[in-house]
GROMACS .gro file of C-alpha atoms in nm:
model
  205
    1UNK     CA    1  11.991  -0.497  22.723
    2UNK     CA    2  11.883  -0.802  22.966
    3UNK     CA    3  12.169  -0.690  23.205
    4UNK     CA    4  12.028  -0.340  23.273
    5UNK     CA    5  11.652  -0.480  23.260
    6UNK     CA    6  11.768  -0.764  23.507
    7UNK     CA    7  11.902  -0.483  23.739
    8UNK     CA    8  11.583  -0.260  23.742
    9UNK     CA    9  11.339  -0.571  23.828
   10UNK     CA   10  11.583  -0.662  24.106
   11UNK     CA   11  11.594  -0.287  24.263
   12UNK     CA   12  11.167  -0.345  24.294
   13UNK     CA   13  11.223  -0.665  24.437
   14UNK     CA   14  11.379  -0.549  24.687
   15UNK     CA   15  11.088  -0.328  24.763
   16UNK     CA   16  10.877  -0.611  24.798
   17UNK     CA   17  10.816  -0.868  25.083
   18UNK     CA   18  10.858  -1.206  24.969
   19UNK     CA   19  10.640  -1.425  25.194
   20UNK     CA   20  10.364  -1.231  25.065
   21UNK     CA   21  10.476  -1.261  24.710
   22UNK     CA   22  10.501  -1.624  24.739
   23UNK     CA   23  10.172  -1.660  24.849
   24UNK     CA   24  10.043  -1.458  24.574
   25UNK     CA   25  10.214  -1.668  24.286
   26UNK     CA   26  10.174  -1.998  24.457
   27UNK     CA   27  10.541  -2.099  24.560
   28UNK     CA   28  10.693  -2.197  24.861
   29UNK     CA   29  10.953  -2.000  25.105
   30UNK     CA   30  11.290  -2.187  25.146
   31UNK     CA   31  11.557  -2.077  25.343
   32UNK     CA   32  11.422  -1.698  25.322
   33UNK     CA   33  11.365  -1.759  24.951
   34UNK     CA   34  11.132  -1.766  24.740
   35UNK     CA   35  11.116  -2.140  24.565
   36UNK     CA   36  10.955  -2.148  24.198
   37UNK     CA   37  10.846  -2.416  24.033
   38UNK     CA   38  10.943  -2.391  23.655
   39UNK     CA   39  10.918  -2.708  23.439
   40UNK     CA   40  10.991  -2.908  23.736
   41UNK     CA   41  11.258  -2.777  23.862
   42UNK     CA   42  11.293  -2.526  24.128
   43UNK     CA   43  11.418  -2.177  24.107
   44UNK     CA   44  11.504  -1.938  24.433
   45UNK     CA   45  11.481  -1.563  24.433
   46UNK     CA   46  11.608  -1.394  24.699
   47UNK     CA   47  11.548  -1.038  24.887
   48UNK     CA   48  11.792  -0.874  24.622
   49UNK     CA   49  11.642  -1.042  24.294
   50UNK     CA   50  11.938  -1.288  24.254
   51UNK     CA   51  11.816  -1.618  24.154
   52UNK     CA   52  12.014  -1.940  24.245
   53UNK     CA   53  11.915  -2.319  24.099
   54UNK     CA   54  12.071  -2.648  24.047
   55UNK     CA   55  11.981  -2.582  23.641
   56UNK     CA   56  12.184  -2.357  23.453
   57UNK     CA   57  12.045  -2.010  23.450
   58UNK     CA   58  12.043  -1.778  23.208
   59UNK     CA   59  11.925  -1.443  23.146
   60UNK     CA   60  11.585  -1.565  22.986
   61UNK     CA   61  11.492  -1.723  23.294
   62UNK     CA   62  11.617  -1.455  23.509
   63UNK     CA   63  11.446  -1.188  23.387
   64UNK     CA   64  11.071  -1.375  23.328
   65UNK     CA   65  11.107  -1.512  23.685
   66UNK     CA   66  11.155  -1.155  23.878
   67UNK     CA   67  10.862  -1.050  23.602
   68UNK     CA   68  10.666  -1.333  23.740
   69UNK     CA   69  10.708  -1.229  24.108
   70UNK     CA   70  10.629  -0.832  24.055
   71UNK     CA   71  10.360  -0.850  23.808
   72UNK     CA   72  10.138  -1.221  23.904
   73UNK     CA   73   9.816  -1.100  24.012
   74UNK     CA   74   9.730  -1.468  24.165
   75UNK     CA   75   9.423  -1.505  23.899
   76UNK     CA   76   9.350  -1.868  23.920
   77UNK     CA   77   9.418  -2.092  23.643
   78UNK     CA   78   9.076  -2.208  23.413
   79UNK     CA   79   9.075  -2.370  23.092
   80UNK     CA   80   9.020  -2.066  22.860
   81UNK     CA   81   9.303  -2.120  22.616
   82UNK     CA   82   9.387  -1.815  22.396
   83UNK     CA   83   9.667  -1.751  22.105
   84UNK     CA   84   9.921  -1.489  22.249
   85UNK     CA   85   9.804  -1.228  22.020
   86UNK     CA   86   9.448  -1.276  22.172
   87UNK     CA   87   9.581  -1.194  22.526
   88UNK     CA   88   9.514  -0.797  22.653
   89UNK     CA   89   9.802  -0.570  22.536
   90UNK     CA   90   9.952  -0.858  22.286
   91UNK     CA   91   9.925  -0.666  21.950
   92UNK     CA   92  10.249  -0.512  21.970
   93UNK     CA   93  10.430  -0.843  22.055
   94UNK     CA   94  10.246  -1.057  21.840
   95UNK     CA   95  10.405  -1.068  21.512
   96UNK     CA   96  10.751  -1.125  21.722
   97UNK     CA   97  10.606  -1.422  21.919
   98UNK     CA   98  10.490  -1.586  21.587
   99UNK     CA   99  10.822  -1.549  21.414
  100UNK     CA  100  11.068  -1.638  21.723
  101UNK     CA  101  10.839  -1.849  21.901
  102UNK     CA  102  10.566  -2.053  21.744
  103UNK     CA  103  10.741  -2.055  21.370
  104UNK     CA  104  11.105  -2.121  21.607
  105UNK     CA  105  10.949  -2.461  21.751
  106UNK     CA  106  10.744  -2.550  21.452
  107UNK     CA  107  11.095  -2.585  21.304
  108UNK     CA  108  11.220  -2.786  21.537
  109UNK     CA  109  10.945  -3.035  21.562
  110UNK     CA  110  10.966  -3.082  21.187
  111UNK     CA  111  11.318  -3.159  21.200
  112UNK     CA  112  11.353  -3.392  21.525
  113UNK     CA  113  11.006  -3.458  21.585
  114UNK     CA  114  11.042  -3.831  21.778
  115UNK     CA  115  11.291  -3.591  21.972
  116UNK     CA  116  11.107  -3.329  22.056
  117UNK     CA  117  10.784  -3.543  22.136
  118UNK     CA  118  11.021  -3.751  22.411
  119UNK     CA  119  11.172  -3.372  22.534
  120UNK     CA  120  10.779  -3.250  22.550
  121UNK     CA  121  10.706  -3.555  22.786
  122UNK     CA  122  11.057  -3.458  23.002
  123UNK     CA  123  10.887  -3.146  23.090
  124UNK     CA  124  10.504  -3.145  23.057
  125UNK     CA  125  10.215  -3.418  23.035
  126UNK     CA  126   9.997  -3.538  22.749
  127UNK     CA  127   9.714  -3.267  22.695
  128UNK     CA  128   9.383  -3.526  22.595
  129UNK     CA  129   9.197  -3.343  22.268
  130UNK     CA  130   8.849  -3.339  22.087
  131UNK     CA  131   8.894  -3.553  21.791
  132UNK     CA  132   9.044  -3.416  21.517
  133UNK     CA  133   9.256  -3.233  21.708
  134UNK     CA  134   9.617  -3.204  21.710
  135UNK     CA  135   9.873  -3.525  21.627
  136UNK     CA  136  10.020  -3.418  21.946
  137UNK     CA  137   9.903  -3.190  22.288
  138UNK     CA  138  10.110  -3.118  22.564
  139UNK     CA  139  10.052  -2.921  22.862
  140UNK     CA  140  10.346  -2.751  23.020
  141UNK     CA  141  10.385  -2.593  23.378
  142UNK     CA  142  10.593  -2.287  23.305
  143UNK     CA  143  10.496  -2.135  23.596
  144UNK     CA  144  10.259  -2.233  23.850
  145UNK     CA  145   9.993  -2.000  23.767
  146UNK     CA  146  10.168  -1.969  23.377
  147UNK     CA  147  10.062  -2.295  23.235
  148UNK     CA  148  10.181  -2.312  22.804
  149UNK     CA  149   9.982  -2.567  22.575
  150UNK     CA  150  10.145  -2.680  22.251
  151UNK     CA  151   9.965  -2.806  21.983
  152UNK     CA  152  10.148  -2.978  21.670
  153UNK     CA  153   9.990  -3.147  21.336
  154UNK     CA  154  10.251  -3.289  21.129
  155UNK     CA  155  10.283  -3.251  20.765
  156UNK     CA  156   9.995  -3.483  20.524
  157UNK     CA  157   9.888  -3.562  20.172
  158UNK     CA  158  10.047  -3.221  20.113
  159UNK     CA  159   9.887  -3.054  20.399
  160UNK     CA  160  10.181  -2.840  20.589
  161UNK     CA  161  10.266  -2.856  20.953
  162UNK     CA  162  10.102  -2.669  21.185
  163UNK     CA  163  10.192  -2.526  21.532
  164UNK     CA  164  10.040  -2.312  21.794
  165UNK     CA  165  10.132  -2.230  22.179
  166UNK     CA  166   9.849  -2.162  22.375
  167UNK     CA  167   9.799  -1.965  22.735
  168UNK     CA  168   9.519  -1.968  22.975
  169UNK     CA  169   9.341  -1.617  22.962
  170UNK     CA  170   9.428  -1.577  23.304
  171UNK     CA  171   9.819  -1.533  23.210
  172UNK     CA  172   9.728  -1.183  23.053
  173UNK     CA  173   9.737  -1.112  23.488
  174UNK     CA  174   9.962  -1.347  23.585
  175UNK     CA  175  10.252  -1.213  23.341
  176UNK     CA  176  10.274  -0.952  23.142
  177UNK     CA  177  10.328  -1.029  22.748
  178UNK     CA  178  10.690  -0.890  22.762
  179UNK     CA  179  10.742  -1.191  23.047
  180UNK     CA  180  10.575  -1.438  22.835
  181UNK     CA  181  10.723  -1.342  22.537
  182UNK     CA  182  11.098  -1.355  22.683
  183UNK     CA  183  11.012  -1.676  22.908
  184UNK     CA  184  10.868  -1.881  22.629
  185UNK     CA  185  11.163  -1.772  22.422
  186UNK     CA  186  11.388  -1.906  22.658
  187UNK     CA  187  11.238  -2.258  22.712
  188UNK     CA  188  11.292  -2.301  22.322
  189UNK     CA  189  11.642  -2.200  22.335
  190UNK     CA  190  11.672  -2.445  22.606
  191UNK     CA  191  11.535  -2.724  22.377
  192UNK     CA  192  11.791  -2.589  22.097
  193UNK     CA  193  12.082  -2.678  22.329
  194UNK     CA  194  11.881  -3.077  22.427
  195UNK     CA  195  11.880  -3.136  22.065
  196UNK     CA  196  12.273  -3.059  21.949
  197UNK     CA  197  12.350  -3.271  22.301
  198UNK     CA  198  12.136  -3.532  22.187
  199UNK     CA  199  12.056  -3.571  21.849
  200UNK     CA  200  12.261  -3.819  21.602
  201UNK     CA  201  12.463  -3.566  21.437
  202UNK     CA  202  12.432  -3.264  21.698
  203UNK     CA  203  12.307  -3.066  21.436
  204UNK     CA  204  11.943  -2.887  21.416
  205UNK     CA  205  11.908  -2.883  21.066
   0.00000   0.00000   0.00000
């Protein structure tokens, strides 16, 4: 129920003070608000865990943005990229993240891949690669101590596609897996609803 978990996150936030929270998860105070950066735009959580933005919000965002303010440790950001399943207390979301996440986009690149390639530049920045390496690498700022890396090979001489999403280790204390999970679910909904808008047919498959 995202209503009723939405509602207990906002009764801690208001437990919390802000300015130090914002200092901790490196975003900015506006207006007695905490600002977030999330795929370039900004989001705004007030002292009562409402959260106001020129985007469209939604649940998914909601509740992975409130996660992001209780539970960010302020771990810098390296370049020790893990699988989900690799990150501390994973196992038990794991299979779920493959299926509704990884194997969710996969699909989507393999249908509207010249699509999805333009969308991934809309949001994040080429990611450069060892040779050999994926047909495609971008590097996304989810959050600004929640980077997301996706890697995509396309389909050859038989070969299938292949897709993985990637986190820095230092996620595992910057959000928990349940905020991870439900955030990255969320930006792939949101590329469900680019793609009927703006594909040919406004169809996904």
């Amino acid at each position: 129920d995202q209503a009723a978990a939405i509602g207990a996150l906002k009764e801690k936030i208001c437990a919390i003070n802000l300015r130090d929270a914002a200092v901790r998860i490196q975003a900015a105070i506006r207006d007695d608000m905490v600002a977030i950066p999330c795929l370039g735009k900004d989001f705004l959580i007030d002292d009562r865990g409402n959260l106001r933005s020129d985007c469209h919000v939604i649940n998914w965002v909601h509740f992975s943005l409130l996660h992001y303010v209780l539970s960010c440790k302020g771990r810098p950001v390296g370049q020790d990229w893990q699988r989900f399943g690799e990150l501390h207390d994973a196992a038990k979301w794991s299979g779920y993240f493959s299926h509704r996440c990884e194997t969710a986009l996969q699909q989507l690149m393999d249908a509207h891949f010249p699509l999805m390639a333009e969308i991934l530049g809309v949001f994040g920045k080429p990611h450069e690669a060892a040779p050999g390496a994926p047909d495609i690498s971008f590097l996304l700022p989810l959050l600004p101590r929640v980077p997301l890396l996706i890697n995509y090979w396309q389909e050859e001489d038989g070969f299938d596609s292949q897709l993985n999403i990637l986190f820095d280790r230092s996620a595992e204390d910057n959000m928990n897996v349940h905020g991870l999970t439900v955030m990255t679910r969320g930006i792939i909904e949101m590329f469900r609803r680019f793609i009927v808008r703006h594909s040919r047919d406004g169809k996904l498959f």
